[in-house]
Tab-separated table of C-alpha atoms in Angstrom:
chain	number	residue	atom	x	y	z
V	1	UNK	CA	9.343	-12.075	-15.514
V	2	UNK	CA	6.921	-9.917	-12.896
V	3	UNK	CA	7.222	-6.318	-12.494
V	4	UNK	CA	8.465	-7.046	-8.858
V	5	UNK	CA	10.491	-10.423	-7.887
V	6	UNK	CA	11.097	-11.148	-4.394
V	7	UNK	CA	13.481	-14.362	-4.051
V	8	UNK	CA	13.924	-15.995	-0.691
V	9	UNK	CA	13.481	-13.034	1.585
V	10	UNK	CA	13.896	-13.062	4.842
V	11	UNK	CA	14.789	-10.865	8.117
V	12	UNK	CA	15.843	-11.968	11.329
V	13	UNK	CA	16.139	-9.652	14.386
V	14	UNK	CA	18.899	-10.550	16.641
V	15	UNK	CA	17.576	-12.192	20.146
V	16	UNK	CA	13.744	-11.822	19.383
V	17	UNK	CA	12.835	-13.589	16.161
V	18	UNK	CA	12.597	-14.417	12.263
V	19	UNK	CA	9.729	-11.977	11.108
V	20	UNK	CA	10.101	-13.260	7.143
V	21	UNK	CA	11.371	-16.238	6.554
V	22	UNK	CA	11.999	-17.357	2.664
V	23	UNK	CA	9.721	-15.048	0.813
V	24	UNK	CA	9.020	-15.738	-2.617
V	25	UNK	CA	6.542	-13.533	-4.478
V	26	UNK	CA	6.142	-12.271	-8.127
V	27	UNK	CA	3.819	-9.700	-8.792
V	28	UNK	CA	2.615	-8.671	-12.139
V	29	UNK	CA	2.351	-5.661	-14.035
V	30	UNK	CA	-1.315	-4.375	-14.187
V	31	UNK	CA	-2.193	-6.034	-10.709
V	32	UNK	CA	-3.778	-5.213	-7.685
V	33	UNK	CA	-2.111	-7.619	-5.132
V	34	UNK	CA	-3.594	-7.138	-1.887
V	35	UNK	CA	-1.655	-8.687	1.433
V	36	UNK	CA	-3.281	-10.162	4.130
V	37	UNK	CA	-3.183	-12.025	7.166
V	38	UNK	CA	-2.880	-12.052	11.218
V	39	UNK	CA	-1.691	-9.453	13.218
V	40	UNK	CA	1.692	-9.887	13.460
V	41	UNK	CA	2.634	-12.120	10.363
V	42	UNK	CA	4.421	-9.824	8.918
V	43	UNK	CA	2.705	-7.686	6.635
V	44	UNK	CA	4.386	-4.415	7.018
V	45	UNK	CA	7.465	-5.964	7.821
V	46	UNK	CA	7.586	-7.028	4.157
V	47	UNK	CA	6.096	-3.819	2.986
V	48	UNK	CA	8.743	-2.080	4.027
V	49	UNK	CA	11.423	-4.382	2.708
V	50	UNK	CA	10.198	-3.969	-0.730
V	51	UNK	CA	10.540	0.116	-0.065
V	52	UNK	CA	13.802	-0.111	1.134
V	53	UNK	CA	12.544	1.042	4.505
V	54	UNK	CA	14.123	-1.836	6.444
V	55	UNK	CA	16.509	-4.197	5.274
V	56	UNK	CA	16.208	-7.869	4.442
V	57	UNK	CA	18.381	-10.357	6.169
V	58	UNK	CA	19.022	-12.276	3.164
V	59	UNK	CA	17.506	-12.536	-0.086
V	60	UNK	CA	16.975	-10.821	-2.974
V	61	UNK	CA	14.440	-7.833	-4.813
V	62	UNK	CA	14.416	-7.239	-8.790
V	63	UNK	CA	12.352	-4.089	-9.813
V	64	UNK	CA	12.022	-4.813	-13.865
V	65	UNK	CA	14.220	-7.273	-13.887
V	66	UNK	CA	17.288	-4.829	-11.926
V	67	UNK	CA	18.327	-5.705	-8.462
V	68	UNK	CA	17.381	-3.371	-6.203
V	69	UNK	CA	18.480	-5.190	-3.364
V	70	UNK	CA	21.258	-3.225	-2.397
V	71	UNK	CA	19.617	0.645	-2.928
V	72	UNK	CA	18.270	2.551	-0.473
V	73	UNK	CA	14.769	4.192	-0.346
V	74	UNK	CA	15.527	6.934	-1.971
V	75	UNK	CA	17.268	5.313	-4.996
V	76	UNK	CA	14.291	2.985	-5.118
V	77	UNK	CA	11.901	6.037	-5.212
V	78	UNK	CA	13.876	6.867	-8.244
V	79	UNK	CA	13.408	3.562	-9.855
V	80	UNK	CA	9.856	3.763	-9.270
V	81	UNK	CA	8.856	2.559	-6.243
V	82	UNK	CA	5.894	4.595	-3.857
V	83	UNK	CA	5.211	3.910	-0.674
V	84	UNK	CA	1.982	5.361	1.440
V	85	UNK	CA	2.742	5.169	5.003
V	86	UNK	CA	0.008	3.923	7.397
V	87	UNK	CA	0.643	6.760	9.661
V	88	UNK	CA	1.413	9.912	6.959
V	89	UNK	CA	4.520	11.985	7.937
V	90	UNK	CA	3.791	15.597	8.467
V	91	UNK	CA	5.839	18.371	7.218
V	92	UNK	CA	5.715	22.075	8.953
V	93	UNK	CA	6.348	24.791	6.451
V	94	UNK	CA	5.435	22.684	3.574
V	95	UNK	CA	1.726	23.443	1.859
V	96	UNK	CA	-0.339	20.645	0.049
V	97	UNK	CA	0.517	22.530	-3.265
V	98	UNK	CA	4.293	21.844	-2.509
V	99	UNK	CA	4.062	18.345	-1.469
V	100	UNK	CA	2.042	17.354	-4.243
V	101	UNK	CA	4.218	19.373	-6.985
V	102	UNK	CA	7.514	17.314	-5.245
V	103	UNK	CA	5.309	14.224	-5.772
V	104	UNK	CA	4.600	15.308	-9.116
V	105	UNK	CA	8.695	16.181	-9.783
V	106	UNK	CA	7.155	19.837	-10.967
V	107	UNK	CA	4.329	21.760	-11.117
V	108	UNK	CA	0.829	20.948	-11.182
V	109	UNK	CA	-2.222	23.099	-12.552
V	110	UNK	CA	-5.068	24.126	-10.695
V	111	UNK	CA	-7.229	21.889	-12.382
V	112	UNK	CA	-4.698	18.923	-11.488
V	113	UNK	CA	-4.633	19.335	-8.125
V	114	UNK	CA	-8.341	20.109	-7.875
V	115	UNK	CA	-9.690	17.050	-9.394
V	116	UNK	CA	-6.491	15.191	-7.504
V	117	UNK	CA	-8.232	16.073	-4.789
V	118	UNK	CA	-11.742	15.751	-5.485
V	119	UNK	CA	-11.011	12.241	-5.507
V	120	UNK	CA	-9.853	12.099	-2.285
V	121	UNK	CA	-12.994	13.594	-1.092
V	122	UNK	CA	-11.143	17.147	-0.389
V	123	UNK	CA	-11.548	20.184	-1.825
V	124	UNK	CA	-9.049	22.134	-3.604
V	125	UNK	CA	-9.834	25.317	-2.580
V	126	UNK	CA	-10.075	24.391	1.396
V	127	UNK	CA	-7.049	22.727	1.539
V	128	UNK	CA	-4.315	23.871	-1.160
V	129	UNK	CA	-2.644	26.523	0.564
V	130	UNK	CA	-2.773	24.679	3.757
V	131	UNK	CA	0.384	23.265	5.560
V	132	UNK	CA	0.861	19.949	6.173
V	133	UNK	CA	1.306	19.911	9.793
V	134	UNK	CA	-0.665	19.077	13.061
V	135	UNK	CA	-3.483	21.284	12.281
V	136	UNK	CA	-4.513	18.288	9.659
V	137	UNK	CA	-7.030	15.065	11.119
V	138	UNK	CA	-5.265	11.996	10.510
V	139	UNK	CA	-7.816	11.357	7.681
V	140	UNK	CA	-7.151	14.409	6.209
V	141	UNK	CA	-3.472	13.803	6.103
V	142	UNK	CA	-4.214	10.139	4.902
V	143	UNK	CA	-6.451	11.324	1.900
V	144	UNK	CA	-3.831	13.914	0.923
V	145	UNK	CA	-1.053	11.476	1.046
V	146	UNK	CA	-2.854	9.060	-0.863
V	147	UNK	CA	-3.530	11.830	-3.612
V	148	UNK	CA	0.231	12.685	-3.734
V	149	UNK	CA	1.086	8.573	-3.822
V	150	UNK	CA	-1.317	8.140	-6.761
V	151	UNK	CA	-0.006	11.587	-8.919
V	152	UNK	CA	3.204	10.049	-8.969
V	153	UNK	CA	2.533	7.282	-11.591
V	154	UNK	CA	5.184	4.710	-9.884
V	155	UNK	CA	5.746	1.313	-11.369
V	156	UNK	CA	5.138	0.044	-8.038
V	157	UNK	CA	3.140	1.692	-5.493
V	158	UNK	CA	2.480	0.084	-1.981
V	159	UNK	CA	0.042	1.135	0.811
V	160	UNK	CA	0.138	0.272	4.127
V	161	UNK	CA	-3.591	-0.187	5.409
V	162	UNK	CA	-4.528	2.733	3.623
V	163	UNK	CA	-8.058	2.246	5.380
V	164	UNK	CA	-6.562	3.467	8.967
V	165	UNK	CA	-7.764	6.387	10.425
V	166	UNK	CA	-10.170	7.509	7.647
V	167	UNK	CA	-13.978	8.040	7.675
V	168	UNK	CA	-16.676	5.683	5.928
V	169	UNK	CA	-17.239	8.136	3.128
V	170	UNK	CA	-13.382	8.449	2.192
V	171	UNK	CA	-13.044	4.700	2.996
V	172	UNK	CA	-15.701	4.390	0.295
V	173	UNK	CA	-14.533	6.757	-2.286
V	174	UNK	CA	-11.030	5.268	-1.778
V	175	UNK	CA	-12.007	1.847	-3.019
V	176	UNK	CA	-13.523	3.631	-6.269
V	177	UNK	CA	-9.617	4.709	-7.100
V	178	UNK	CA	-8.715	1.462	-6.532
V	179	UNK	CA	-11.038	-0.083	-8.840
V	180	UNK	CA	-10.910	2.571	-11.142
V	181	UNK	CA	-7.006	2.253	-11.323
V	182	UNK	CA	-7.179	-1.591	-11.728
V	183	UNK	CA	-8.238	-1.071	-15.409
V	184	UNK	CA	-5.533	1.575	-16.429
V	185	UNK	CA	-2.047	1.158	-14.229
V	186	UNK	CA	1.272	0.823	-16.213
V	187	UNK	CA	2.516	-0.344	-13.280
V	188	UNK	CA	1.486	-2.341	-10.250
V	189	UNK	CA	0.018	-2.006	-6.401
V	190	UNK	CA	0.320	-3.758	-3.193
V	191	UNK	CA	-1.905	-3.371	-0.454
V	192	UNK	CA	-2.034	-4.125	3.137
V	193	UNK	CA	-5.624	-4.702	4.306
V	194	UNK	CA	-7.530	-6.583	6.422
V	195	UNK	CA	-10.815	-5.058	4.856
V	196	UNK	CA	-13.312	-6.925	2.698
V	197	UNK	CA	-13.874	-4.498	0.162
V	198	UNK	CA	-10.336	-3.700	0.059
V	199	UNK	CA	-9.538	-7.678	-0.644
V	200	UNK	CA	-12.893	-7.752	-3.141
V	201	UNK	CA	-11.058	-5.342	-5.449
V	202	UNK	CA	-7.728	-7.094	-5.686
V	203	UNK	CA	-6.685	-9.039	-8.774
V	204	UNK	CA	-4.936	-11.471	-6.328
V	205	UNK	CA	-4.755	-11.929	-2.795
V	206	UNK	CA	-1.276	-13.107	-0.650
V	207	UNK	CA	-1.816	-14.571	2.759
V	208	UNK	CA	1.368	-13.700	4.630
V	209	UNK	CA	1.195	-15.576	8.354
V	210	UNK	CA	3.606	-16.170	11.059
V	211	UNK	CA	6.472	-15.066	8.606
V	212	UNK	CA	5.360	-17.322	5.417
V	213	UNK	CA	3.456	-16.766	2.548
V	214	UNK	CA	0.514	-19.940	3.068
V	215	UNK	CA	-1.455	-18.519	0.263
V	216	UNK	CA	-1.225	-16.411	-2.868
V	217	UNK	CA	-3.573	-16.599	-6.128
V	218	UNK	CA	-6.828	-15.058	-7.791
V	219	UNK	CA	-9.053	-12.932	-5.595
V	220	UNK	CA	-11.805	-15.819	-6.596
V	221	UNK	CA	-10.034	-18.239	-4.974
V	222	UNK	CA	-8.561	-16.974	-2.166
V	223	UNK	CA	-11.685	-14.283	-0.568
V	224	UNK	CA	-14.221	-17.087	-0.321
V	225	UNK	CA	-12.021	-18.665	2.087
V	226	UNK	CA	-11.083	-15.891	4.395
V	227	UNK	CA	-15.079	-14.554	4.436
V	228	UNK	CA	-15.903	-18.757	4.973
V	229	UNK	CA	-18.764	-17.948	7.734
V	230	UNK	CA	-16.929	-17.271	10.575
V	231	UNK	CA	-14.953	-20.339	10.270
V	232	UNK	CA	-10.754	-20.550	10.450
V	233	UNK	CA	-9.181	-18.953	7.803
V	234	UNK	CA	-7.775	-22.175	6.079
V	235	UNK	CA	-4.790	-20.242	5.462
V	236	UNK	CA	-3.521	-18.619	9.290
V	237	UNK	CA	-2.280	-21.681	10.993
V	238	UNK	CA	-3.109	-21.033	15.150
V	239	UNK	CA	-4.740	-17.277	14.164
V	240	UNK	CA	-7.393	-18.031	11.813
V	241	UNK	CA	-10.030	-16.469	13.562
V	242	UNK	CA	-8.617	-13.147	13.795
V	243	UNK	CA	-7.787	-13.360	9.923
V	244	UNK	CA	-10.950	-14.001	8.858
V	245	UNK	CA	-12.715	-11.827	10.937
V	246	UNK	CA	-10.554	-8.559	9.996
V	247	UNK	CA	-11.402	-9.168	6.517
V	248	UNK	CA	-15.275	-8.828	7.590
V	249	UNK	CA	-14.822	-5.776	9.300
């Protein structure tokens, strides 16, 4: 039994169309799973589901082996489940010291935070007392939302493009977490990406087009085929192109 088990979900909205449709997908503890596909296929869509964000139409999610189906996102924050926004909420009044000790459940040393940050790219000292409101860059807010994700420890953590909006040094120093967290997570992490580096560092890849998984297994198997010379992604039925060329970019 995987760490996360979705059975047969899917989500219809009423007059426009199915998004999901019959979504089945284990993930493992220990694994990197990095989502990918079109524009449009679905990606956050599902993303979302999993973090109780938006509800399925039918279907079913087990967290460990408990239905979750049925909890909100703030019980399934409580069972374990993080979820990185692709465009980070920002909170007036509230410092980067208190929104990483909430993500933390307590407080955090100075040394915590600082190297918390350091891998971000951010320093400690420029940023702690800081609030977390408009006077942040959208890659500033990304990096410190990331950092607050990460200190959290969740069984299941999930990022939505995590790449959006950041620089080419933080993009860089953001897949050295990743890799660096491949080796020691308890729990597991999906990604949305489109990115090739992003999709090199994944234990497994899932193709998720027009609504349907159309591929899922080992990062070996799956990348050569997306990054297949400019050709169709085998995988994106009608949008291969696109596919294959946002995991170049």
């Amino acid at each position: 039994m995987g760490l996360l088990q979705l059975q047969k979900i899917s989500v219809d909205v009423p007059n426009v169309r199915e998004i999901l449709r019959g979504i089945d997908l284990t993930v493992e503890k220990g694994k990197l799973v990095v989502l990918t596909g079109p524009n449009g296929g679905g990606k956050s869509t599902l993303a979302k589901v999993i973090a109780g964000i938006q509800p399925s139409s039918s279907g079913s999610i087990l967290l460990d082996g408990e239905d979750i189906t049925s909890l909100d996102i703030t019980a399934r924050a409580r069972r374990g489940v993080a979820f990185a926004f692709q465009q980070p909420v920002r909170f007036k009044g509230i410092t980067v010291r208190d929104l990483i000790s909430l993500s933390a459940g307590g407080p955090v040393s100075e040394g915590q935070m600082c190297e918390l940050l350091r891998d971000v790219g951010l320093c400690a000292r420029d940023y702690i007392n800081r609030e977390v409101d408009a006077s942040l860059s959208g890659g500033e807010m990304k990096r410190i939302e990331i950092a607050s994700v990460l200190l959290r420890r969740a069984k299941l953590t999930i990022f939505d493009e995590p790449e959006a909006g950041i620089d080419l040094w933080s993009f860089t120093n953001l897949i050295h977490i990743f890799e660096r967290m491949r080796g020691r997570m308890e729990g597991a992490m999906v990604v949305i990406s489109h990115q090739e580096r992003i999709l090199a560092a994944a234990d497994e890849i899932v193709v998720l087009a027009d609504g349907r998984i159309t591929a899922h297994g080992p990062r070996e198997q799956i990348l050569p085929t997306l990054l297949g010379g400019g050709e169709k992604c085998a995988y994106c039925p009608g949008q291969g192109e696109a596919c294959a060329e946002g995991a170049k970019a």
